[in-house]
Short mmCIF file of the N, C-alpha and C atoms (twelve columns), coordinates in Angstrom:
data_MODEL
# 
_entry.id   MODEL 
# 
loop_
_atom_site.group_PDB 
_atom_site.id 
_atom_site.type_symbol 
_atom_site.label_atom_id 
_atom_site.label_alt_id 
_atom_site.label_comp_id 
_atom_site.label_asym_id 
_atom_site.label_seq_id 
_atom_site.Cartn_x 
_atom_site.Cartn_y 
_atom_site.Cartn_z 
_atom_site.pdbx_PDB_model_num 
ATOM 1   N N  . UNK A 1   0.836   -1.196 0.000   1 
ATOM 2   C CA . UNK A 1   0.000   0.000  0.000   1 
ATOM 3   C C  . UNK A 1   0.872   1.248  0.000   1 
ATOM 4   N N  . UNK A 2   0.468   2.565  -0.516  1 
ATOM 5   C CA . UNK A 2   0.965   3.300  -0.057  1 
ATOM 6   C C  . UNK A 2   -0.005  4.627  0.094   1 
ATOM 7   N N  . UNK A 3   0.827   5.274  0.962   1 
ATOM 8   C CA . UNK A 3   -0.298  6.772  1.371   1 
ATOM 9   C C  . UNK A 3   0.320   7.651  0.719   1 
ATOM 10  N N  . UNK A 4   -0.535  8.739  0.219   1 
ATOM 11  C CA . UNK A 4   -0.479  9.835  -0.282  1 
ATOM 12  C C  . UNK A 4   -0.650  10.965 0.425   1 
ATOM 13  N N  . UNK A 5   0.434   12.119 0.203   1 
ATOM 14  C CA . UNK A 5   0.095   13.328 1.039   1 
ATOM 15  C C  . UNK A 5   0.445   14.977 -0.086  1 
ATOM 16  N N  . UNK A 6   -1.307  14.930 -0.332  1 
ATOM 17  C CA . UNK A 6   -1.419  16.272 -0.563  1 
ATOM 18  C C  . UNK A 6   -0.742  17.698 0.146   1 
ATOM 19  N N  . UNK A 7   -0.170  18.737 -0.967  1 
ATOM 20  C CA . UNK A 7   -0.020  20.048 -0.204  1 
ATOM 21  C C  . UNK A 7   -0.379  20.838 -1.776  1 
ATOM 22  N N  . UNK A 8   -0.393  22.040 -1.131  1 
ATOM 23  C CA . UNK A 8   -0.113  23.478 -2.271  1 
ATOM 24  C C  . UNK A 8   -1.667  24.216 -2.633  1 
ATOM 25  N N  . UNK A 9   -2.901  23.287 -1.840  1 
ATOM 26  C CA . UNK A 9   -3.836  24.122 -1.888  1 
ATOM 27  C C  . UNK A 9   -3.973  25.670 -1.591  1 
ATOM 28  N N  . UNK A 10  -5.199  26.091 -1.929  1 
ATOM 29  C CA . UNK A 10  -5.051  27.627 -1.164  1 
ATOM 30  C C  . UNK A 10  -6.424  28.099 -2.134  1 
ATOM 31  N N  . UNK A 11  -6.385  29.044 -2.054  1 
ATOM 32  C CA . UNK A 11  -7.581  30.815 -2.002  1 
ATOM 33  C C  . UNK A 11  -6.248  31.978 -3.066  1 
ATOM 34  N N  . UNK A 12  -7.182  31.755 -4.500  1 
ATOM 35  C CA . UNK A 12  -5.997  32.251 -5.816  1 
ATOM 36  C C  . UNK A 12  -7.269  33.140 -6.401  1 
ATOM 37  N N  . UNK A 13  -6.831  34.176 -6.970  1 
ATOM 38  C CA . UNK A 13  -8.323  34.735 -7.928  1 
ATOM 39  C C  . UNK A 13  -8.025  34.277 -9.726  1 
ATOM 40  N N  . UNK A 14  -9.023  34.447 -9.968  1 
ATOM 41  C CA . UNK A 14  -9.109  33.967 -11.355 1 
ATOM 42  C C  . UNK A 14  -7.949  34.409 -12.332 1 
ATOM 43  N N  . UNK A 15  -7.562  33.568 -13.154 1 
ATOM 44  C CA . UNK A 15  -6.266  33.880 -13.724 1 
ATOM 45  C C  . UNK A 15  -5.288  33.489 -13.208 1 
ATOM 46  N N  . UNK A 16  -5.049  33.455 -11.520 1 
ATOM 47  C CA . UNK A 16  -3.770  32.884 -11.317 1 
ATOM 48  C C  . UNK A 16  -3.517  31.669 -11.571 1 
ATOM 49  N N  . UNK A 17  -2.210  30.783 -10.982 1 
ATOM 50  C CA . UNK A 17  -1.644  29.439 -10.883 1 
ATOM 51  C C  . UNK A 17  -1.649  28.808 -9.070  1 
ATOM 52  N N  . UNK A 18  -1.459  28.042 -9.501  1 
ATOM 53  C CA . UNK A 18  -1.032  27.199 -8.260  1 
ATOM 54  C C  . UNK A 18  -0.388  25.734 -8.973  1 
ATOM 55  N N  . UNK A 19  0.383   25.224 -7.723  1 
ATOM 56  C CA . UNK A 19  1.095   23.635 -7.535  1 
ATOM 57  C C  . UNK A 19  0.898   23.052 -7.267  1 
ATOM 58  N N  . UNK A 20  -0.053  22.022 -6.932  1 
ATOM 59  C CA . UNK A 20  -0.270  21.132 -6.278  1 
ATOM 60  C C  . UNK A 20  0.725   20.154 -6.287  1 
ATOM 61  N N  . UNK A 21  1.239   19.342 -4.558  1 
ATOM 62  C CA . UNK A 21  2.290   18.423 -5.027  1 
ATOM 63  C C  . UNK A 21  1.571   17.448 -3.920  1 
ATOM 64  N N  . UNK A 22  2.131   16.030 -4.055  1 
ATOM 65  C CA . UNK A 22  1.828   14.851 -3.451  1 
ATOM 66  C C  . UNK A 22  2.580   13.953 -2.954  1 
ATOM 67  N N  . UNK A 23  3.555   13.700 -2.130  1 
ATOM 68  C CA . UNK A 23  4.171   13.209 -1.555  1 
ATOM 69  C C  . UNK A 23  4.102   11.566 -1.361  1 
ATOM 70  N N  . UNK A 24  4.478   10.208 -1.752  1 
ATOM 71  C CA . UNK A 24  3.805   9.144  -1.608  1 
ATOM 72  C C  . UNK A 24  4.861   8.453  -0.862  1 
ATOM 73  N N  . UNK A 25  4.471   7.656  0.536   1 
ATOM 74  C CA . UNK A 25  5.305   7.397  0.954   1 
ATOM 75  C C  . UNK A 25  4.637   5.580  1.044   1 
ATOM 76  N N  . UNK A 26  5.647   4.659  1.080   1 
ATOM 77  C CA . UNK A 26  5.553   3.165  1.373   1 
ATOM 78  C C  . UNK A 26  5.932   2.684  -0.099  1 
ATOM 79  N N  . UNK A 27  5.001   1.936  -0.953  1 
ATOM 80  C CA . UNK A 27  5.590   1.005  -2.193  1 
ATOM 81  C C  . UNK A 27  6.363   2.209  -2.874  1 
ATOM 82  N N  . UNK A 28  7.384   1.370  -4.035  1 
ATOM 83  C CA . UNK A 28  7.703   1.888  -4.806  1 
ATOM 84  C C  . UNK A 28  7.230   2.668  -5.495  1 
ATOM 85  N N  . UNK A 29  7.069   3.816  -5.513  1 
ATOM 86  C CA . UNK A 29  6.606   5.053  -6.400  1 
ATOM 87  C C  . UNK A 29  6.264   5.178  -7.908  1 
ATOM 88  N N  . UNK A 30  8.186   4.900  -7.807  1 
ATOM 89  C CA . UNK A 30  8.317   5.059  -9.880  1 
ATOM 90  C C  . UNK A 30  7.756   3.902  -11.021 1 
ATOM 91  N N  . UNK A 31  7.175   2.798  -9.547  1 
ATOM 92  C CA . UNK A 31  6.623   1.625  -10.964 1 
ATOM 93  C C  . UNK A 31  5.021   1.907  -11.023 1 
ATOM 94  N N  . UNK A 32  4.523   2.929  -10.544 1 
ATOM 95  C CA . UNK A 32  3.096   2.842  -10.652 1 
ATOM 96  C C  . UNK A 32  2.783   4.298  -11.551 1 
ATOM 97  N N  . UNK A 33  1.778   4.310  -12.441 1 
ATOM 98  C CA . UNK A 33  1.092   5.482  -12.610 1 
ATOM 99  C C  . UNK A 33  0.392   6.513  -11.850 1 
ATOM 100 N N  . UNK A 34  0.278   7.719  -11.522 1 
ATOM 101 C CA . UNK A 34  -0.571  8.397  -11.015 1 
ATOM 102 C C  . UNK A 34  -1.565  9.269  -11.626 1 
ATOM 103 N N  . UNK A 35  -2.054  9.728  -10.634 1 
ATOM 104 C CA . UNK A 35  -3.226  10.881 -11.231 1 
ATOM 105 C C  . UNK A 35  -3.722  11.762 -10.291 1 
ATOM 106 N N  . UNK A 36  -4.561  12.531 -10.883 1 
ATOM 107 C CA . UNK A 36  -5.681  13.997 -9.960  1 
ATOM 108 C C  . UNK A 36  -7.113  13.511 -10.421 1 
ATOM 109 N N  . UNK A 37  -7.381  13.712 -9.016  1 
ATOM 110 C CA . UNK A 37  -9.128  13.718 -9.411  1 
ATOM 111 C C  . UNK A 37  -9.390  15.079 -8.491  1 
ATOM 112 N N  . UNK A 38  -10.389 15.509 -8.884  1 
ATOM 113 C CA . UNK A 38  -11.033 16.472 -8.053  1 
ATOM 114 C C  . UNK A 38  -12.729 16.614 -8.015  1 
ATOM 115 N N  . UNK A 39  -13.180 16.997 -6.922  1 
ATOM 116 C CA . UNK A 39  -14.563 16.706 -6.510  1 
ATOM 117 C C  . UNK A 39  -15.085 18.444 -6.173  1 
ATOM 118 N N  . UNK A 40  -16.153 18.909 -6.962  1 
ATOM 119 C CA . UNK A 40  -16.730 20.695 -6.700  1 
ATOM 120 C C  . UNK A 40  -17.703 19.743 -5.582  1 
ATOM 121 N N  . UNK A 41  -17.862 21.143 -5.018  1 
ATOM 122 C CA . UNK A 41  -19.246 20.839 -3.889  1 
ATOM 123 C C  . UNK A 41  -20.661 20.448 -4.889  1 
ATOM 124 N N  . UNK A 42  -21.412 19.536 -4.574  1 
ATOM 125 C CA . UNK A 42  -22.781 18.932 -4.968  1 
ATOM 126 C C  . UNK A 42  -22.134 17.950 -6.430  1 
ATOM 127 N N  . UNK A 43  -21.537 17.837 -6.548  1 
ATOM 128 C CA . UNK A 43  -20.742 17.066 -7.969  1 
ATOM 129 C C  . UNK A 43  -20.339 16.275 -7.551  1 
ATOM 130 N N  . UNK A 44  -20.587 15.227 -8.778  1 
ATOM 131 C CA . UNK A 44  -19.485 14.066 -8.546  1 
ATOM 132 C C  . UNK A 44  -18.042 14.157 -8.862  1 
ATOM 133 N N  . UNK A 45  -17.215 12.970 -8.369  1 
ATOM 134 C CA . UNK A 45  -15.582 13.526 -8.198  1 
ATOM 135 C C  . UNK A 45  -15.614 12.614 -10.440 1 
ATOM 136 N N  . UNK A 46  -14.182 13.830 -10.251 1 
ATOM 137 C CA . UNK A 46  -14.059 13.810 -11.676 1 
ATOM 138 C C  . UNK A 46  -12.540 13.788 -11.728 1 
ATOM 139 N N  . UNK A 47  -11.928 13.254 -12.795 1 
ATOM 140 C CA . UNK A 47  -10.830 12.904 -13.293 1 
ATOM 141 C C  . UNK A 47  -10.075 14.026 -14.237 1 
ATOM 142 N N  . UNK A 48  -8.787  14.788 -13.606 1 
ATOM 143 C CA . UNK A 48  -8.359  15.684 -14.185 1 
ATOM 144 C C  . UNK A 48  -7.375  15.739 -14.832 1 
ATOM 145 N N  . UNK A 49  -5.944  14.700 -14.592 1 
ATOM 146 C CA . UNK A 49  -4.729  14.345 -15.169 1 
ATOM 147 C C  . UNK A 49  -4.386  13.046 -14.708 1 
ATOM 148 N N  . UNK A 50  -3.254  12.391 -15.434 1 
ATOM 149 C CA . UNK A 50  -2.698  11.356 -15.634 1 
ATOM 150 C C  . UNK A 50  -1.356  11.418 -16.253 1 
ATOM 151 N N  . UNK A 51  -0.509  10.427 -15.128 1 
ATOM 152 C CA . UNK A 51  0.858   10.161 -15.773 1 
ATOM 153 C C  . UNK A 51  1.571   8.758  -15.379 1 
ATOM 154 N N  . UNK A 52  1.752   8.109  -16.541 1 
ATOM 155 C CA . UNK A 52  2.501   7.069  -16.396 1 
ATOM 156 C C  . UNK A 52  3.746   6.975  -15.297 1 
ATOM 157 N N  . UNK A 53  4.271   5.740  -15.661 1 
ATOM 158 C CA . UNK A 53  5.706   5.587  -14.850 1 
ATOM 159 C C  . UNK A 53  6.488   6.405  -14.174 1 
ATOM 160 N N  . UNK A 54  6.684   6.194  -15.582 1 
ATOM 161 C CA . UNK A 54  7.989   7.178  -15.819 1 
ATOM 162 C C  . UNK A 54  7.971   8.634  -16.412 1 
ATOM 163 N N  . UNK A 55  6.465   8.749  -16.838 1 
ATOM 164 C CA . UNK A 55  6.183   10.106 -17.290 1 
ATOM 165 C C  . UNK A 55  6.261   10.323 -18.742 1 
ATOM 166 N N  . UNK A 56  6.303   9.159  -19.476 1 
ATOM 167 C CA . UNK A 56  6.435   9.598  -20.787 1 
ATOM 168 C C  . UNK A 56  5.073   9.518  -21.330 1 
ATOM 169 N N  . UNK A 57  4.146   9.363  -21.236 1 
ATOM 170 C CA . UNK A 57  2.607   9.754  -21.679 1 
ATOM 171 C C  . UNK A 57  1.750   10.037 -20.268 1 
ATOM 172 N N  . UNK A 58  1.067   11.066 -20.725 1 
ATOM 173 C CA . UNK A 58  0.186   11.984 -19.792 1 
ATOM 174 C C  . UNK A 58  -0.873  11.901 -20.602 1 
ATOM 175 N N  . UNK A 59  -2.055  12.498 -19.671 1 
ATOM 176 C CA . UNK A 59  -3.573  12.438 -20.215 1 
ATOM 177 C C  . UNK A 59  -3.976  13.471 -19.037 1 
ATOM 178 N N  . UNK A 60  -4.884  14.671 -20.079 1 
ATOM 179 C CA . UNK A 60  -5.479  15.564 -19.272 1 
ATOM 180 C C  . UNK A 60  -7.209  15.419 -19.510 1 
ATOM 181 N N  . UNK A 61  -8.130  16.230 -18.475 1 
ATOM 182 C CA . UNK A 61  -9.308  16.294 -19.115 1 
ATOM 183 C C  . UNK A 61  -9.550  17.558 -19.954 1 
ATOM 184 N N  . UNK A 62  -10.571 17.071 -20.883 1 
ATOM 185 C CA . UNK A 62  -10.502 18.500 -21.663 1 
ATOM 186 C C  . UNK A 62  -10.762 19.708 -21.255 1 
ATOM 187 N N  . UNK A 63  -11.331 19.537 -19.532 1 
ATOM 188 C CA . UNK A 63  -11.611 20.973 -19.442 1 
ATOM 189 C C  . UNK A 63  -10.557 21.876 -19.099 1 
ATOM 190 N N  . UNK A 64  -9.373  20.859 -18.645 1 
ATOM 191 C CA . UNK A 64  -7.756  21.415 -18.346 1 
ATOM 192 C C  . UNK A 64  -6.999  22.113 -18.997 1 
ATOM 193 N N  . UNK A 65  -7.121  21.180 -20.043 1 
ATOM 194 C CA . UNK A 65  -6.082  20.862 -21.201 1 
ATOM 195 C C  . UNK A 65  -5.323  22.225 -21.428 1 
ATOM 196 N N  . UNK A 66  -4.306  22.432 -21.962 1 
ATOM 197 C CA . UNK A 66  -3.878  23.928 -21.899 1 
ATOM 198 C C  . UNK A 66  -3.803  24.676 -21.042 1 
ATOM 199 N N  . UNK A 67  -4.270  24.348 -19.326 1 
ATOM 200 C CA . UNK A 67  -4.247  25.411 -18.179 1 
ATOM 201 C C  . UNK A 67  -3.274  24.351 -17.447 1 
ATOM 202 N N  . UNK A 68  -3.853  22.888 -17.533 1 
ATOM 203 C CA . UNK A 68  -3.141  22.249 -16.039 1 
ATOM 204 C C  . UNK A 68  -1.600  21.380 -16.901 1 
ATOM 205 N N  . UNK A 69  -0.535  20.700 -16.058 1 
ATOM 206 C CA . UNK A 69  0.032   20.426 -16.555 1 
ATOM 207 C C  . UNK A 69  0.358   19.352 -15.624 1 
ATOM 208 N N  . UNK A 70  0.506   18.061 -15.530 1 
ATOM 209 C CA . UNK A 70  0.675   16.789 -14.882 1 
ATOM 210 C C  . UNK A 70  2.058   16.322 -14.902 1 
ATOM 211 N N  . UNK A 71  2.885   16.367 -13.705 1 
ATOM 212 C CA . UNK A 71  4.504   16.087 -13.944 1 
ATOM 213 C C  . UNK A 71  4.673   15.067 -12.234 1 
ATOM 214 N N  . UNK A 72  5.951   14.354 -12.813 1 
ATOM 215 C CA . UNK A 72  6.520   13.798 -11.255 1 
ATOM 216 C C  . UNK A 72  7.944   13.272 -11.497 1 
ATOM 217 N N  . UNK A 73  8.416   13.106 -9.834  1 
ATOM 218 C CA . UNK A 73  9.864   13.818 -9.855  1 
ATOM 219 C C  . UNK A 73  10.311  11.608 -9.080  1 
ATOM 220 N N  . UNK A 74  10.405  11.187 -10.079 1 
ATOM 221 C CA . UNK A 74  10.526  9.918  -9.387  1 
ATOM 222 C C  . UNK A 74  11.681  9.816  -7.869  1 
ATOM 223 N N  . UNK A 75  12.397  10.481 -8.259  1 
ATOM 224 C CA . UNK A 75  13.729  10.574 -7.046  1 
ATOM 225 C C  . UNK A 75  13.080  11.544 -6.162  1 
ATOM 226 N N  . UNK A 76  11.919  11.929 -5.947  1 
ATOM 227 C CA . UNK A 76  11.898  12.989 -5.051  1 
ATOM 228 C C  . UNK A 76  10.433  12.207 -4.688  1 
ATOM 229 N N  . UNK A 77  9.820   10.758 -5.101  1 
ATOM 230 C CA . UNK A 77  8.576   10.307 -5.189  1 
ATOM 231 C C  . UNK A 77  7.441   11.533 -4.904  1 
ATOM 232 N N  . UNK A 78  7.371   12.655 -5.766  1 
ATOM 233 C CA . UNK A 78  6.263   13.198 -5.782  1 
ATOM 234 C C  . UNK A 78  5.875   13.575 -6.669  1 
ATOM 235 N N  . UNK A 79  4.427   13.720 -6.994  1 
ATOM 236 C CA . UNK A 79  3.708   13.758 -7.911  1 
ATOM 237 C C  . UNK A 79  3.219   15.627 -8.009  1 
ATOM 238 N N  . UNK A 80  2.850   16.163 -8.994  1 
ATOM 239 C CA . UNK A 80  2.949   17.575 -9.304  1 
ATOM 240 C C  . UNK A 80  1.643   17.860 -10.474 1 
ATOM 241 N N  . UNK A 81  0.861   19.237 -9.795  1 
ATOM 242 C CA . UNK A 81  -0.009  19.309 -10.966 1 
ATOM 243 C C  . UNK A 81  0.370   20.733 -10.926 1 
ATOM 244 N N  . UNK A 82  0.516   21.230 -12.101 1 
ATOM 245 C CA . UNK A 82  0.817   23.127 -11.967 1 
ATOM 246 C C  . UNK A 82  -0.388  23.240 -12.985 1 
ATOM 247 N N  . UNK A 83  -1.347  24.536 -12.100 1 
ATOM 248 C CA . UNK A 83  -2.398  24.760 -12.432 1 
ATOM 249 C C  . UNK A 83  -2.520  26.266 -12.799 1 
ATOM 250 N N  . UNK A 84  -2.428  26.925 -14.104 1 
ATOM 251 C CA . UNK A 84  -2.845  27.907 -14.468 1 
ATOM 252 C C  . UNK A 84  -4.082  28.345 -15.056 1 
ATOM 253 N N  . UNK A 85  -3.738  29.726 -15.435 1 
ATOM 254 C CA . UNK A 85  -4.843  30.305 -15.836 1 
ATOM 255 C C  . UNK A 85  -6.634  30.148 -15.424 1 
ATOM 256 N N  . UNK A 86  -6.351  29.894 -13.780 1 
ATOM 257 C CA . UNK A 86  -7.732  29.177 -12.983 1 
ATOM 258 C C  . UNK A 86  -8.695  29.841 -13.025 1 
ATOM 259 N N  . UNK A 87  -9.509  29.340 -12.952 1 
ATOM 260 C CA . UNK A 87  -11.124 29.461 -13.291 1 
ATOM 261 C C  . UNK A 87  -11.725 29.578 -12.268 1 
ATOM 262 N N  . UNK A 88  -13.031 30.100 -11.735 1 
ATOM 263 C CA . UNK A 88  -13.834 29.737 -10.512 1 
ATOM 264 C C  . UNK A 88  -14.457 28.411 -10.393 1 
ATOM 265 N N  . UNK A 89  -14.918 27.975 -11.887 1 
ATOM 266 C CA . UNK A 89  -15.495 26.447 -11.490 1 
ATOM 267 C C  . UNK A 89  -14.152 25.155 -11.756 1 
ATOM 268 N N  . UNK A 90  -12.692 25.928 -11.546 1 
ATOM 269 C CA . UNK A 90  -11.573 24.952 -10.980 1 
ATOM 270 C C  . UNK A 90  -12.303 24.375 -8.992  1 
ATOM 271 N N  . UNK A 91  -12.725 25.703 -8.722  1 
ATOM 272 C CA . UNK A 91  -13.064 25.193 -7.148  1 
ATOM 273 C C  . UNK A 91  -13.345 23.966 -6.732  1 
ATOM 274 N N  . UNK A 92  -12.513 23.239 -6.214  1 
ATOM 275 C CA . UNK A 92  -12.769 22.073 -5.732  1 
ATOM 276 C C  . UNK A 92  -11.545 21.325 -4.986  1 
ATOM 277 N N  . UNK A 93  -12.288 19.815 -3.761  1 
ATOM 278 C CA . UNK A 93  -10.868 19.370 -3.386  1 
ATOM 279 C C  . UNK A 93  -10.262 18.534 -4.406  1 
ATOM 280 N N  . UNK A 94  -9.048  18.544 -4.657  1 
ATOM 281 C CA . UNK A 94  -8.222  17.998 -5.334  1 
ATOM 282 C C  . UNK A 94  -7.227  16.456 -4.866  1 
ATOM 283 N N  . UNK A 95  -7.951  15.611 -5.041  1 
ATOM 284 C CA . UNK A 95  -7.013  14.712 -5.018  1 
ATOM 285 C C  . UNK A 95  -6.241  13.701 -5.798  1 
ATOM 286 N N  . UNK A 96  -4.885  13.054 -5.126  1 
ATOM 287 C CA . UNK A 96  -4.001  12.564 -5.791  1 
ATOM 288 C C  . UNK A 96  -4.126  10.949 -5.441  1 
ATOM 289 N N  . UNK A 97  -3.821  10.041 -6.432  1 
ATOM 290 C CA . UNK A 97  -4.420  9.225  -6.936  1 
ATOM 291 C C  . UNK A 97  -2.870  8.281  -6.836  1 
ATOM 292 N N  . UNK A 98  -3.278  6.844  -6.612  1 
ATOM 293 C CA . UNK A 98  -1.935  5.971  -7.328  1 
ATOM 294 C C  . UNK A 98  -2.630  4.808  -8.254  1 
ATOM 295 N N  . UNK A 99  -2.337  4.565  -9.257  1 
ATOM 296 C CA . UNK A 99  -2.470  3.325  -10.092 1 
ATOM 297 C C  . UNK A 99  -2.152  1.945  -9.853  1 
ATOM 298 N N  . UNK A 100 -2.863  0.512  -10.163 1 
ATOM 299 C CA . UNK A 100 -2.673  -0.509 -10.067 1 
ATOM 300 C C  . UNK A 100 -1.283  -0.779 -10.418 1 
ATOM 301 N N  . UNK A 101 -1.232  -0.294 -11.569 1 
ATOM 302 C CA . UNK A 101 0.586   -0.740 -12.260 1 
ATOM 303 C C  . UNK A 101 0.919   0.599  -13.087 1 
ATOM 304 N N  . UNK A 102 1.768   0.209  -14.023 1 
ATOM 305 C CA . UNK A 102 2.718   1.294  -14.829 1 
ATOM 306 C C  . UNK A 102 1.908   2.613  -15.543 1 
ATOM 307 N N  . UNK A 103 0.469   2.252  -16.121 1 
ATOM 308 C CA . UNK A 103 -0.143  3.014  -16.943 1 
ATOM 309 C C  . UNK A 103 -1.363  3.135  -16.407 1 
ATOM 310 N N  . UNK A 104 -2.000  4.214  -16.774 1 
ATOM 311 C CA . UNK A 104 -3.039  4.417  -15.979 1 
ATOM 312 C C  . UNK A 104 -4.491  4.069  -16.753 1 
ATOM 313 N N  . UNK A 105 -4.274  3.207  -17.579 1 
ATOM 314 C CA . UNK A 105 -5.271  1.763  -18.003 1 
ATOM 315 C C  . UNK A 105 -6.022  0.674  -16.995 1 
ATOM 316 N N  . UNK A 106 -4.741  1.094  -15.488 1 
ATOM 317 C CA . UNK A 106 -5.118  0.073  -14.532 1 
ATOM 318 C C  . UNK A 106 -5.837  0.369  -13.858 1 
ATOM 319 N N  . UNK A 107 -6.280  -0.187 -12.816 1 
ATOM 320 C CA . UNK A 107 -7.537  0.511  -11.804 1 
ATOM 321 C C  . UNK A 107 -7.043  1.388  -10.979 1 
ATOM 322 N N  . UNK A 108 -7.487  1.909  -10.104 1 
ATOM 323 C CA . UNK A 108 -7.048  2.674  -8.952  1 
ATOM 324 C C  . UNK A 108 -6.926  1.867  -7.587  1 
ATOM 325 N N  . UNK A 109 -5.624  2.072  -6.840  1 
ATOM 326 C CA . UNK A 109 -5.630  1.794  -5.921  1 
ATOM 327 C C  . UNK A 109 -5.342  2.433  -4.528  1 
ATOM 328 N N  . UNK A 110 -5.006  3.632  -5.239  1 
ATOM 329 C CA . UNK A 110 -4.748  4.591  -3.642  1 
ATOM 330 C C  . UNK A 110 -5.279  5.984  -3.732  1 
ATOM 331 N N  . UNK A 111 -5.842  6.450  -2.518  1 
ATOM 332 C CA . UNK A 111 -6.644  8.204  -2.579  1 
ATOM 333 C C  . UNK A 111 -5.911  8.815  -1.574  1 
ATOM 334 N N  . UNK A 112 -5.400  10.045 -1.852  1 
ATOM 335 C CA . UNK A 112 -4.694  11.137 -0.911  1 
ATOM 336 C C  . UNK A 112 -5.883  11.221 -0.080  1 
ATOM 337 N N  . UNK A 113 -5.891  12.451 0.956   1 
ATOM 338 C CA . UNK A 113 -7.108  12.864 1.726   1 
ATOM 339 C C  . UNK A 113 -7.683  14.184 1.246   1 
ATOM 340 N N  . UNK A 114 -6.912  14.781 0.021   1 
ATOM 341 C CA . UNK A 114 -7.745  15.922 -0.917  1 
ATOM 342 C C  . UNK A 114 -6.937  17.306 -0.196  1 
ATOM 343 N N  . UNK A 115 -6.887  18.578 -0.891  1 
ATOM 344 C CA . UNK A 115 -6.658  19.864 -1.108  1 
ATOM 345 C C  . UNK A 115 -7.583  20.455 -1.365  1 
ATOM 346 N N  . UNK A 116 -7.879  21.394 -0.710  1 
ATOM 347 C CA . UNK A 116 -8.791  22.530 -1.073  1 
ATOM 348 C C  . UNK A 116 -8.189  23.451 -2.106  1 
ATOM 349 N N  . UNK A 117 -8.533  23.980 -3.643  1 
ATOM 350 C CA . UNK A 117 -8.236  24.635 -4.362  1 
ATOM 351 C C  . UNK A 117 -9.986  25.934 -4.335  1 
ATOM 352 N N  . UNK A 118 -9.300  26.913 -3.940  1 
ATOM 353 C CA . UNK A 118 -10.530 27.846 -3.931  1 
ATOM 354 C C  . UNK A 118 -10.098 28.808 -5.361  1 
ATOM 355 N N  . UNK A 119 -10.958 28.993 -6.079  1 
ATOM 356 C CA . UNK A 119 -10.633 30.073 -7.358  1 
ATOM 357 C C  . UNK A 119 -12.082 31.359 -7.045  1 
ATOM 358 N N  . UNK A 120 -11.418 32.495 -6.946  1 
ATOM 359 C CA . UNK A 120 -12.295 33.533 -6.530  1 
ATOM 360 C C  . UNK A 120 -12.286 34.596 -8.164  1 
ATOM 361 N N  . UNK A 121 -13.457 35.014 -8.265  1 
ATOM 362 C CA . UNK A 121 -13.704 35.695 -9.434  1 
ATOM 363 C C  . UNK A 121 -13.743 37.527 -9.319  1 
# 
């Protein structure tokens, strides 16, 4: 198993950026895929980025695409979302995700405990 530990939330106004990073501590890190999901208040949780292994194919959702950017630092086992050009309906907690195996084809097997990302207009 391993646990995940969210940071880099916060209260940004529209247009800015933020980092979100994820810290994973226990199994090996660099053989699993990760990801972001994030959940708005009254919504269901939704799927925002994806990155393999080793990082050589990523997958964003389209409502991202061009604002968020999905990266990780295998020697530093943490996972990274840099989030620009934010929106108000970005608002939501943000969490970080670990994969069954290498690609994120596999199921999910691990949930951070979430980030608050507030976007003010």
């Amino acid at each position: 198993q391993v646990q995940l530990v969210e940071s880099g939330g916060g209260l940004v106004q529209a247009g800015g950026s933020l980092r979100l990073s994820c810290k994973a501590f226990g199994r090996t890190f660099s053989s699993y895929a990760m990801g972001w999901f994030r959940q708005a208040p009254g919504k269901e949780r939704e799927f925002v980025a994806a990155i393999t292994w080793i990082g050589t194919r990523t997958d964003h959702a389209e409502s991202v695409k061009g604002r968020f950017t999905i990266s990780r630092d295998n020697a530093k086992r943490t996972l990274y979302l840099q989030m620009n050009s934010l929106k108000p309906e970005d608002t939501a907690v943000y969490y970080c995700v670990s994969y069954d195996g290498p690609t994120f084809e596999t199921g999910l097997s691990s949930w951070g405990q979430g980030t608050q990302v507030t976007v003010s207009s």
